[in-house]
Amino acid sequence: MSTTEEKEQTVAENEQEKGGDEQAAEVAPVKPGTWRFLIPIAAFALGFMSHFSLGWVILPPILYAEKQQPIDFSHKLHVDEVGDCEGCHYFREDGSFSGIPELENCAECHEEAMGEDPEEAKLITEYIEPGKEIPWLIYARQPQCVFFSHAAHVKMGEMDCAICHGPIGDSDHVRPYQYNRLTKYSRDIWGWNIAGLSKNGWAYLKQADNSGEIKIEHAARMKMDDCAECHMEKRGVHEACFVCHK
Amino acid sequence: MDSASAPFDSALFPEGVKRCKFKWFLFWLAVLHGPLMVGVIAMLMCWGLALHVTYLNNNYPFGLWIAADLGIIALGAGAFFTGFLRYIVNIEELKNIVNYAVVIGVVCYAAAQGILGVDIGQPLRGWFIFWHANVHSMLTEVAFCITCYFMVLCIEYFPLILENRQINKLRFFHGMAHHLHGAMPTIAAVGVFLSFFHQGSLGGVPGVLYGRPFAYREGFLVWPWTFFLFILSAIACGPCFTILVTWITEKCAGKRLVKRNVIDILAKISGRLLVLYLVLKTLDTVYWVAIAGKAGAPLSSFYANQPFGYWVLITELGILGVIPAIILLNAKARQNENILIIACILNCTGIFMNRWIMTVQALAVPVMSFDKFISYRPNWVEYASTLMFVWLGAVVIMLSYRYLPIFPQEKELNPS
Amino acid sequence: MKLDRRTFIELAVGFSAGAGGGFMLTPVNWKLMDDMTIWSQELWPRYQLGGLKGRLPQQGKVTHADSVCNLCPGGCGITVRKVGDRATKIEGREGYPVNDGGICPLGAAGLQLLYGPWRIPSPLKRIGKRGSGNFEKISWDEAINKVVQKLGNLRQKGQSHTVACILGSDEGTVPRLFDRFLAAYGSPNFIRTASAEDTYELALGLMQGTTGSVGYDLERANFILSFGSGLIEGWGSPVRVIQAHSTWRSGDLKDRATVVQIEPRLSNTAAKADNWYPINPGTEAALALGLAHVIIKESLYNVDFIGKHTFGFEDWSDSSGKTYMGFKRLVRTEYTPEAVSKITGLPAKKILTLARAFAKAKRPVAVWGRGKGTVSGSLYECMAVHALNALTGNINKPGGVSARPQVATRSWPEVERDATAWSGSRRPRIDGAGSNRYPLTRYLPDRWSQVMNGGKAGAIQALLVHGADPYYTTLDSAAVAKAFEAIPFVVSFSTCLDETAYHADLILPNHHYLERWEDIPTPVGLQKPILGMLKPVVSPQFDTRHAGDVLMTIAKSMGGSVASAFPWDDYETLLKETMGDNWGTLEKAGYIVNEGYKPSAWSKAFGTPSGKFEFYITAFDQAGVKIGKDVGYLPHYEPVQPEGNPATYPLILIPTELMRLADGAVGNPPFCTKTLEETELKKNDLFVEVNPKTAADYGLSEGHHAMLETAKGKAKVLVHLFEGIMPGVIGIPKGLGHAAYDDYLAGKGVSANSLIGVVEDPVTGLSAAWGVRAKLTRV
Amino acid sequence: MKEVHHKADEHHGAHEKTYKYGMVVDLDKCTGCGACMVACMAENNLSFRKDNSDRLRSNLWMRVYKISNGRPFPDTDISFIPRPCQHCEGEGHHHTPCVSVCPATATDYSHETGIVSQVYTRCFGCRYCMAACPYHVRVFNWWDPTWPKGMEKYLNPDVSVRMRGVVEKCSFCYHRYQRAKNKAYAEGRRELHEDEYQTACTQACPAGAITFGDLKNPEHKVHKLKKSRYAFRLLEKLGTNPKIYYVSTRDWGRKAGEVYAGEEPKGVTHVTHA
Amino acid sequence: MFPFAFEWVPEATRYVFMGSLYAVLISLIIILHYCAIRAFLDMICKKDDHNSHH
């Protein structure tokens, strides 16, 4: 049966269930044996509940996989030590954004161990000495068809990084990188809630309330609708496709 | 029909009718199974290997598939028009054929959607046409109305299923069928509204292309004249197709299924509509030559390249247009069954040719002065995947004819 | 409630309906539908990308690196855009004196040769039969030892003269390194592949007594008379000439330059020219002399230059009183417009108007060098065309012709030769250049294979090939193949698996031009000396080494005087030393231009025995060239008969050179093959161009197969009816017919060189063949 | 649906300056060399196949047409027309032919730049836009694009790699516009100068035959060049209002812009003097 | 597809187009529900008059 007929049938079944409850009350006491119609309804309810929970509770976690970052990097420690963000995340002169720093940025200070933190030891032995780039898992990596200009948003839009990335600057640990098994998209991009409803991406770390003057509880979801909505809100214009696509 | 020799599934047959032995039924299913499988292979090749398996190319993005799509839906117009005549214009006799028209409609619209499924380059993204619809595009309108009207046809087909002898025994389904029959006029009205639009917007598909002087037509508001011409030609040809298929089914079943007067009503109506269409079509052709000339494309340029010579214009309007019109208008000619069927065949091929011209020839005619004329021929993959839906339709019709009460007059015409 | 059929159905239907409804209301299947769509958007293309392990191209830091393109002698400056360490785009370099920002299709597709599967990944040793194309990887040391050992015992057996080197050019440090190696090793056989340069050097040497190659000041010329040169189809330095062509087409109409193309076929140059004069193929010299006749008759020539600075224009008598015919009398008597019209097929009236226009133009220049200038051509034809420049006095003047030197570099210390080196070097060359039969010519690249096939089979025991693909580019491919069979040891230094490497015994792969340092001599035809510098833009992608380093390692490991000839420890130090004080600017800017260079004044310009521009070549006798008749000393029309007797081969086949088809030492990258027209290549079949009238005579029709036969070979081709080619002439594009490379190029079309043989110029011995007689029959 | 507090003030994007990018191609200078075709392929990750000789199925964004005046030997003359996407704007009630027909809004006309975009992840390959475009600009991926091992290293990350079953076309190297805007934003300005955004074919053309710029801006070269007496556009009469102007002193060459009239265009041989 | 989607442009054609689509869908759903309820009621209260007009 094609899905359309199934839909009619289920609609019919729903009726039956709803109809059945109100009817049962006021119509004349039904002759024995007429309770038989309860069998399909019970079967229906059983099927409904089982698959409903299957869809909302059991399957979603399987859809997403989790990976740990190669190194448990602490932003807080580095911001305190280095003092600013531009050391690692800066604008190149052609306006492009450097994004995640390369190994040579880390190697500038971490040529030899500066503390006894095992993570730093791991950094030096596994990456700096062999000169292998750190395979960071980027939470906000957009799909290949998306062009995102940090210059436009940070320089022109004067937006604060936390708006999209959440208060990652104050984090002491890196949260696990969750991604969709099928599409390999980070969960930050396509929405934490399986229904795509935007949800607080940062809540998983159960971050204590920090004192920064930007009161941002969570990272905004970075899906197409959010960008479009923000553009409509901020620039009041319906953007052409090529503004964000390439 | 004593129970000893009756086929073992006779319990499912509608009351008082005879059907062939089950093994014959299986035999014919097996026969149809062959070309069906070839079509499925062709479809899987298109999906698996990408569309280079066809003879389509960058000059011919539209080929047999789109022409067949438009043709099949035009032929499927019999469903909505017969429904319109039966439920809204209230011609009582048509109730004997409206069921079969609905079955043919379901088959045609399923075929159209199937062909689109194979034709588009990324079938997985087919739902984008609904999710990110561009309301100004004719193709969006076509897609919306075809899917909605397919739902309407399924709802109209649904009670027929419920009236199967065994299913009808269940009280709820019996009641459901009964009430659906009651609601049929409103459903048919919704169907007519939908069909009016998508038959038109299928005409709009070539008509709005102002980059192609051959296909472009001015119009009324946003709808080019081909919008109205396509509707008119569809309802002129739909009933003929229904008559044709009924005749074929009678030949296969080897018995009379519908009274002659029902066929005659349909033939008369489609004859008149065909004449109206021919008049408007010639007017449109004259007007089209004028505006195309203004845009710098003389009429000769449209027919300068073989095989699309002037014979195309003459055959489409002349042989496949005027002759069936004459036959269908003449009462005596309509009585003679063979002549009627010939008229129906001519009418249907005429509509198919018109759709082929408006899609494939529209692309064949060069537009830039340094464009070369390139001819196109479908290859077996395109034929097989298009015909697959015809065989699928035949299977559905066989099943419906065997188990569902399609023809009310059958018992009357073949007293056992 | 017993489980009868009815309840079972009810239970089953109820449950499944509930399940369906329930599942529909969960987001899972809608999400899976969305995810499957994303799979078709992003993951699907990843699996098509082999190398990046399925990852799509990654962003990175964008840098630009300047270098020079080495894919043809044009020497254009390029800028390579890099993302991270990946080179992603080659663009023309703004402000580079040769091409100033423009680039040609081959140059723009350079990255396909850098990263493509054609690259040779490491030294290869042939294991199968020659030409089978199967090789096995060997290490560098093993490969170098093989060469050293082979060359070593050849030297011991006193056969040092049987080693030959074939290179694409003889200027620049690496070719001079090979020359020096042969000098130290003891072999005279340094051969440069054929090009119009060979004949032009001789013509300038004989008529003007100058060394150095020809320079055309095209930018400032205002009347360009081209004798079959594909000016905008890759002649000279392609981008520079196309930019010059744009200057001719700029400004308002009345003072734009006039371009006249003399060619039997409507090439792109002929189409863009102001006038196209189709003449019978091979009769260019006659037309030039016909024009000279009109100019002299109507005394439109430059009296000052002809009077004071030329010799042999008027009749003259030597000390012993014997009188000799001057150029003027020869031309006035034998090349009247009517006579020339009969030879060339051009109406006399047009010859008159053309001659007058040419002479009256302010800065006219006559250009020689058929097609892209890859064929040597006839000496007398070159002299006849150069004589026209002399008549208008446009030598060493703005908008004219001049002999242009190279940028000076520091010379290398003298080679001390030991006994074998000394004796070997003085042995006669394999190709007969410099022998008393051909005293003037330095290299005869088309002749060595004829000599080897003509009885001296063992003449070459070892062949080193660098920067050239002689197996493919030499005329008469069958003879070349036979000659290659007779060479026991062939070594190729090629970057890609070209035809020669495919048939080599050992391949020592050179770096790609974007991976190495090397100096690039002045591009062909440029009027001012410039020295470009290849700079490594990307780190070497494969296990390849610089050809200079490899050669020095070979020389050093051979020891003795061969080793001592190479005092530098590696190629880079050699390069730094040779460039001298230019190295600073070269390393930074990437090129050096003698801005101040101006060709010398007439009085000091000519180094001929008479000290003047010589119409009558006195140098022939001094060099011992045996000239038969008196007219042989003057530029005259000596018809070069194409091979094949006219009875069996009624038509004439001429090679055509397309801008979008590389026909030199570099295979055509896939991007360029993709730009070919539908009337040039169809699947693997090549189109030849035929005039509709000729096609009608032979029953040929558009797009159908035909068998093309010449004395040298046979090939199945497709016919393209082209109104623009002279009836009776067939045009075949050069550049296809490769067996090497891979499916993107191998097996496509037919090589024109396999159909055209060598017709030797009587004086120089170079190949003067401009075509061949052919037969085209319907298949 | 989600509460986000923006630190930045609520200024609505000041309505930025709009451009109308277009091109003027001088057909006298164009030598038909094809450098623009190859530069376009290298810049925009165009795929290639072992046999590209079937022009009907090879995806060229910039295609150089070879046209002839159709006259017999020796009056034959040929010329070349480099034909990128015309980025039609449409006139009056005619919108851009391909944008108005796309059912899934996979292509759209940007009024800020006048460029017709094509989003490859939304196109589902119904090919209706290919039927609508009279210039044959839009090409379809009939095959899965693949690159021989190693060659995918030269792919440009600024342009998305297409997949089978989608229509693709010239985007006026829009990624270069995005890059130029990035640089402008970094320098705190919004307007672009003429030389900051040039297409790959313009930059590569050895003959300098292609000039690219803002047709509306008087300082840009194209603004003046398009007014030349010898300028024409392809299929102007149809009302597509394309943005590519061609200049040719050959009168038979200028006839190339007209609608197909059934036979080869006839024209006088091009002779200026001598 | 839906008014709350970001691609929704408040223009006349969109309202008419989508309006008619939703109208058609809703009318179909209403018809089906109506028939289902009536059929269910017939089944439940087993009125015997219904089998007259078979």
mmCIF file of C-alpha atoms in Angstrom, chain B residues 156-387:
data_model
loop_
_atom_site.group_PDB
_atom_site.id
_atom_site.type_symbol
_atom_site.label_atom_id
_atom_site.label_comp_id
_atom_site.label_asym_id
_atom_site.label_seq_id
_atom_site.Cartn_x
_atom_site.Cartn_y
_atom_site.Cartn_z
ATOM 1 C CA GLU B 156 -11.728 8.202 -6.023
ATOM 2 C CA TYR B 157 -10.135 4.795 -6.680
ATOM 3 C CA PHE B 158 -10.262 3.878 -2.991
ATOM 4 C CA PRO B 159 -14.014 3.135 -2.820
ATOM 5 C CA LEU B 160 -13.715 0.841 -5.828
ATOM 6 C CA ILE B 161 -11.237 -1.238 -3.854
ATOM 7 C CA LEU B 162 -13.500 -1.218 -0.857
ATOM 8 C CA GLU B 163 -16.366 -2.551 -3.005
ATOM 9 C CA ASN B 164 -14.521 -5.784 -3.662
ATOM 10 C CA ARG B 165 -16.828 -8.591 -2.655
ATOM 11 C CA GLN B 166 -14.768 -9.760 0.305
ATOM 12 C CA ILE B 167 -13.685 -6.354 1.605
ATOM 13 C CA ASN B 168 -17.228 -5.096 1.288
ATOM 14 C CA LYS B 169 -18.257 -7.656 3.898
ATOM 15 C CA LEU B 170 -16.512 -5.669 6.620
ATOM 16 C CA ARG B 171 -19.040 -3.153 7.810
ATOM 17 C CA PHE B 172 -16.698 -0.282 8.291
ATOM 18 C CA PHE B 173 -15.232 -0.539 4.797
ATOM 19 C CA HIS B 174 -18.692 -0.925 3.329
ATOM 20 C CA GLY B 175 -19.820 2.182 5.136
ATOM 21 C CA MET B 176 -16.682 3.996 4.097
ATOM 22 C CA ALA B 177 -17.222 3.144 0.428
ATOM 23 C CA HIS B 178 -20.831 4.196 0.659
ATOM 24 C CA HIS B 179 -20.080 7.604 2.161
ATOM 25 C CA LEU B 180 -17.197 8.231 -0.181
ATOM 26 C CA HIS B 181 -19.635 7.694 -3.029
ATOM 27 C CA GLY B 182 -21.771 10.311 -1.423
ATOM 28 C CA ALA B 183 -18.862 12.756 -1.272
ATOM 29 C CA MET B 184 -17.732 11.956 -4.806
ATOM 30 C CA PRO B 185 -19.144 15.130 -6.439
ATOM 31 C CA THR B 186 -17.068 17.388 -4.115
ATOM 32 C CA ILE B 187 -13.976 15.249 -4.664
ATOM 33 C CA ALA B 188 -14.557 15.427 -8.405
ATOM 34 C CA ALA B 189 -14.916 19.226 -8.115
ATOM 35 C CA VAL B 190 -11.555 19.468 -6.331
ATOM 36 C CA GLY B 191 -10.141 17.176 -9.029
ATOM 37 C CA VAL B 192 -11.459 19.411 -11.800
ATOM 38 C CA PHE B 193 -9.976 22.534 -10.158
ATOM 39 C CA LEU B 194 -6.574 20.830 -9.850
ATOM 40 C CA SER B 195 -6.617 19.342 -13.324
ATOM 41 C CA PHE B 196 -7.699 22.613 -14.897
ATOM 42 C CA PHE B 197 -4.497 24.174 -13.486
ATOM 43 C CA HIS B 198 -1.941 21.534 -14.191
ATOM 44 C CA GLN B 199 -3.160 20.699 -17.706
ATOM 45 C CA GLY B 200 -2.791 24.407 -18.278
ATOM 46 C CA SER B 201 0.560 24.814 -16.628
ATOM 47 C CA LEU B 202 1.888 21.863 -18.622
ATOM 48 C CA GLY B 203 1.040 24.027 -21.591
ATOM 49 C CA GLY B 204 2.682 26.927 -19.795
ATOM 50 C CA VAL B 205 5.945 24.938 -19.515
ATOM 51 C CA PRO B 206 6.904 25.587 -23.167
ATOM 52 C CA GLY B 207 4.751 28.692 -23.535
ATOM 53 C CA VAL B 208 6.645 30.929 -21.084
ATOM 54 C CA LEU B 209 10.075 30.292 -22.686
ATOM 55 C CA TYR B 210 10.558 33.714 -24.276
ATOM 56 C CA GLY B 211 14.111 32.650 -25.099
ATOM 57 C CA ARG B 212 12.674 30.149 -27.592
ATOM 58 C CA PRO B 213 10.675 32.025 -30.278
ATOM 59 C CA PHE B 214 9.258 28.692 -31.520
ATOM 60 C CA ALA B 215 7.629 27.877 -28.198
ATOM 61 C CA TYR B 216 6.925 31.361 -26.810
ATOM 62 C CA ARG B 217 3.343 32.649 -26.679
ATOM 63 C CA GLU B 218 1.989 35.902 -25.357
ATOM 64 C CA GLY B 219 -0.869 35.337 -22.967
ATOM 65 C CA PHE B 220 -3.459 36.501 -20.469
ATOM 66 C CA LEU B 221 -1.956 37.655 -17.142
ATOM 67 C CA VAL B 222 0.739 35.123 -16.324
ATOM 68 C CA TRP B 223 -0.695 32.300 -18.433
ATOM 69 C CA PRO B 224 0.479 31.968 -22.061
ATOM 70 C CA TRP B 225 -2.124 30.955 -24.655
ATOM 71 C CA THR B 226 -0.703 27.446 -24.691
ATOM 72 C CA PHE B 227 -2.030 27.201 -21.107
ATOM 73 C CA PHE B 228 -5.621 27.299 -22.372
ATOM 74 C CA LEU B 229 -4.852 25.387 -25.579
ATOM 75 C CA PHE B 230 -3.367 22.516 -23.585
ATOM 76 C CA ILE B 231 -6.431 22.320 -21.361
ATOM 77 C CA LEU B 232 -8.725 22.345 -24.372
ATOM 78 C CA SER B 233 -6.690 19.725 -26.251
ATOM 79 C CA ALA B 234 -6.495 17.563 -23.120
ATOM 80 C CA ILE B 235 -10.237 17.503 -22.529
ATOM 81 C CA ALA B 236 -10.767 17.030 -26.275
ATOM 82 C CA CYS B 237 -8.556 13.976 -26.262
ATOM 83 C CA GLY B 238 -9.039 12.525 -22.774
ATOM 84 C CA PRO B 239 -12.420 10.904 -23.419
ATOM 85 C CA CYS B 240 -11.128 9.496 -26.708
ATOM 86 C CA PHE B 241 -8.336 7.787 -24.833
ATOM 87 C CA THR B 242 -10.878 6.401 -22.355
ATOM 88 C CA ILE B 243 -12.943 5.050 -25.256
ATOM 89 C CA LEU B 244 -9.816 3.573 -26.796
ATOM 90 C CA VAL B 245 -8.724 1.820 -23.596
ATOM 91 C CA THR B 246 -12.233 0.565 -22.941
ATOM 92 C CA TRP B 247 -12.306 -0.867 -26.439
ATOM 93 C CA ILE B 248 -8.938 -2.557 -25.900
ATOM 94 C CA THR B 249 -10.136 -3.962 -22.559
ATOM 95 C CA GLU B 250 -13.307 -5.281 -24.223
ATOM 96 C CA LYS B 251 -11.223 -6.928 -26.906
ATOM 97 C CA CYS B 252 -8.972 -8.553 -24.261
ATOM 98 C CA ALA B 253 -11.884 -9.576 -22.045
ATOM 99 C CA GLY B 254 -13.777 -10.783 -25.101
ATOM 100 C CA LYS B 255 -17.082 -9.342 -23.901
ATOM 101 C CA ARG B 256 -19.066 -6.118 -23.990
ATOM 102 C CA LEU B 257 -18.480 -3.985 -20.890
ATOM 103 C CA VAL B 258 -20.113 -0.624 -21.606
ATOM 104 C CA LYS B 259 -23.226 0.234 -23.515
ATOM 105 C CA ARG B 260 -22.788 1.993 -26.840
ATOM 106 C CA ASN B 261 -24.750 5.065 -25.854
ATOM 107 C CA VAL B 262 -22.230 5.900 -23.087
ATOM 108 C CA ILE B 263 -19.375 5.665 -25.571
ATOM 109 C CA ASP B 264 -21.376 7.784 -27.994
ATOM 110 C CA ILE B 265 -21.901 10.578 -25.459
ATOM 111 C CA LEU B 266 -18.177 10.774 -24.765
ATOM 112 C CA ALA B 267 -17.311 10.684 -28.454
ATOM 113 C CA LYS B 268 -19.795 13.465 -29.279
ATOM 114 C CA ILE B 269 -18.477 15.749 -26.548
ATOM 115 C CA SER B 270 -14.839 15.203 -27.434
ATOM 116 C CA GLY B 271 -15.654 15.774 -31.110
ATOM 117 C CA ARG B 272 -17.137 19.184 -30.378
ATOM 118 C CA LEU B 273 -14.250 20.130 -28.100
ATOM 119 C CA LEU B 274 -11.783 19.009 -30.776
ATOM 120 C CA VAL B 275 -13.354 21.365 -33.305
ATOM 121 C CA LEU B 276 -13.208 24.239 -30.836
ATOM 122 C CA TYR B 277 -9.564 23.389 -30.130
ATOM 123 C CA LEU B 278 -8.674 23.271 -33.843
ATOM 124 C CA VAL B 279 -10.213 26.675 -34.440
ATOM 125 C CA LEU B 280 -8.387 28.252 -31.519
ATOM 126 C CA LYS B 281 -5.169 26.433 -32.404
ATOM 127 C CA THR B 282 -5.113 27.804 -35.948
ATOM 128 C CA LEU B 283 -5.822 31.306 -34.608
ATOM 129 C CA ASP B 284 -2.965 30.899 -32.159
ATOM 130 C CA THR B 285 -0.625 29.637 -34.902
ATOM 131 C CA VAL B 286 -1.315 32.722 -37.016
ATOM 132 C CA TYR B 287 -0.778 35.028 -34.032
ATOM 133 C CA TRP B 288 2.373 33.138 -33.052
ATOM 134 C CA VAL B 289 3.898 33.557 -36.521
ATOM 135 C CA ALA B 290 3.347 37.316 -36.153
ATOM 136 C CA ILE B 291 5.029 37.760 -32.760
ATOM 137 C CA ALA B 292 7.865 35.347 -33.614
ATOM 138 C CA GLY B 293 8.460 37.339 -36.810
ATOM 139 C CA LYS B 294 8.626 40.519 -34.697
ATOM 140 C CA ALA B 295 11.348 38.880 -32.560
ATOM 141 C CA GLY B 296 13.318 38.215 -35.752
ATOM 142 C CA ALA B 297 12.523 34.539 -36.352
ATOM 143 C CA PRO B 298 10.634 34.000 -39.642
ATOM 144 C CA LEU B 299 8.282 31.031 -39.907
ATOM 145 C CA SER B 300 10.643 29.412 -42.418
ATOM 146 C CA SER B 301 13.373 29.176 -39.775
ATOM 147 C CA PHE B 302 11.183 26.951 -37.609
ATOM 148 C CA TYR B 303 10.708 24.388 -40.331
ATOM 149 C CA ALA B 304 13.994 24.813 -42.208
ATOM 150 C CA ASN B 305 15.649 21.730 -40.776
ATOM 151 C CA GLN B 306 14.710 18.161 -41.528
ATOM 152 C CA PRO B 307 13.059 16.147 -40.040
ATOM 153 C CA PHE B 308 10.936 19.008 -38.677
ATOM 154 C CA GLY B 309 9.597 20.181 -42.027
ATOM 155 C CA TYR B 310 6.241 21.859 -42.775
ATOM 156 C CA TRP B 311 4.656 18.381 -42.779
ATOM 157 C CA VAL B 312 4.698 18.642 -38.981
ATOM 158 C CA LEU B 313 2.215 21.528 -39.013
ATOM 159 C CA ILE B 314 0.015 19.849 -41.623
ATOM 160 C CA THR B 315 -0.131 16.445 -39.905
ATOM 161 C CA GLU B 316 -0.758 17.804 -36.436
ATOM 162 C CA LEU B 317 -3.659 20.039 -37.359
ATOM 163 C CA GLY B 318 -4.746 18.364 -40.542
ATOM 164 C CA ILE B 319 -4.624 14.587 -40.536
ATOM 165 C CA LEU B 320 -4.568 14.108 -36.743
ATOM 166 C CA GLY B 321 -6.928 16.997 -36.060
ATOM 167 C CA VAL B 322 -9.526 17.564 -38.765
ATOM 168 C CA ILE B 323 -10.173 13.924 -39.690
ATOM 169 C CA PRO B 324 -10.994 12.723 -36.129
ATOM 170 C CA ALA B 325 -13.080 15.879 -35.644
ATOM 171 C CA ILE B 326 -15.156 15.055 -38.733
ATOM 172 C CA ILE B 327 -15.620 11.447 -37.667
ATOM 173 C CA LEU B 328 -16.525 12.341 -34.071
ATOM 174 C CA LEU B 329 -19.066 14.984 -35.162
ATOM 175 C CA ASN B 330 -20.823 12.678 -37.623
ATOM 176 C CA ALA B 331 -23.340 10.528 -35.667
ATOM 177 C CA LYS B 332 -23.401 7.709 -38.217
ATOM 178 C CA ALA B 333 -19.596 7.513 -38.265
ATOM 179 C CA ARG B 334 -19.607 7.333 -34.480
ATOM 180 C CA GLN B 335 -21.875 4.270 -34.575
ATOM 181 C CA ASN B 336 -19.403 2.286 -36.650
ATOM 182 C CA GLU B 337 -17.047 0.993 -34.018
ATOM 183 C CA ASN B 338 -13.970 0.574 -36.215
ATOM 184 C CA ILE B 339 -14.163 4.144 -37.565
ATOM 185 C CA LEU B 340 -14.691 5.487 -34.054
ATOM 186 C CA ILE B 341 -11.610 3.693 -32.801
ATOM 187 C CA ILE B 342 -9.570 5.001 -35.727
ATOM 188 C CA ALA B 343 -10.701 8.531 -34.848
ATOM 189 C CA CYS B 344 -9.694 7.976 -31.210
ATOM 190 C CA ILE B 345 -6.279 6.675 -32.234
ATOM 191 C CA LEU B 346 -5.726 9.655 -34.550
ATOM 192 C CA ASN B 347 -6.838 12.056 -31.836
ATOM 193 C CA CYS B 348 -4.509 10.531 -29.248
ATOM 194 C CA THR B 349 -1.513 10.446 -31.603
ATOM 195 C CA GLY B 350 -2.326 14.063 -32.495
ATOM 196 C CA ILE B 351 -2.067 15.100 -28.872
ATOM 197 C CA PHE B 352 1.158 13.149 -28.392
ATOM 198 C CA MET B 353 2.598 14.826 -31.496
ATOM 199 C CA ASN B 354 1.576 18.262 -30.238
ATOM 200 C CA ARG B 355 3.351 17.591 -26.918
ATOM 201 C CA TRP B 356 6.455 16.284 -28.747
ATOM 202 C CA ILE B 357 6.499 19.428 -30.908
ATOM 203 C CA MET B 358 6.091 21.798 -27.990
ATOM 204 C CA THR B 359 8.945 20.199 -26.053
ATOM 205 C CA VAL B 360 11.443 18.498 -28.369
ATOM 206 C CA GLN B 361 10.992 20.513 -31.541
ATOM 207 C CA ALA B 362 10.955 23.697 -29.437
ATOM 208 C CA LEU B 363 14.511 22.776 -28.397
ATOM 209 C CA ALA B 364 15.510 21.537 -31.859
ATOM 210 C CA VAL B 365 14.958 24.888 -33.566
ATOM 211 C CA PRO B 366 18.243 26.816 -33.339
ATOM 212 C CA VAL B 367 17.949 30.280 -31.775
ATOM 213 C CA MET B 368 21.387 31.868 -32.151
ATOM 214 C CA SER B 369 22.305 32.508 -35.788
ATOM 215 C CA PHE B 370 25.496 30.446 -35.452
ATOM 216 C CA ASP B 371 23.696 27.556 -33.722
ATOM 217 C CA LYS B 372 23.841 24.277 -35.611
ATOM 218 C CA PHE B 373 20.713 22.144 -35.988
ATOM 219 C CA ILE B 374 21.196 18.892 -34.059
ATOM 220 C CA SER B 375 18.636 16.098 -34.271
ATOM 221 C CA TYR B 376 17.727 13.869 -31.339
ATOM 222 C CA ARG B 377 16.404 10.349 -31.056
ATOM 223 C CA PRO B 378 15.504 8.604 -27.797
ATOM 224 C CA ASN B 379 17.444 5.415 -27.059
ATOM 225 C CA TRP B 380 16.212 2.144 -25.637
ATOM 226 C CA VAL B 381 16.699 3.275 -22.025
ATOM 227 C CA GLU B 382 14.257 6.129 -22.526
ATOM 228 C CA TYR B 383 11.730 3.986 -24.384
ATOM 229 C CA ALA B 384 11.968 1.132 -21.887
ATOM 230 C CA SER B 385 11.628 3.331 -18.805
ATOM 231 C CA THR B 386 8.652 5.198 -20.315
ATOM 232 C CA LEU B 387 6.858 2.028 -21.423
#
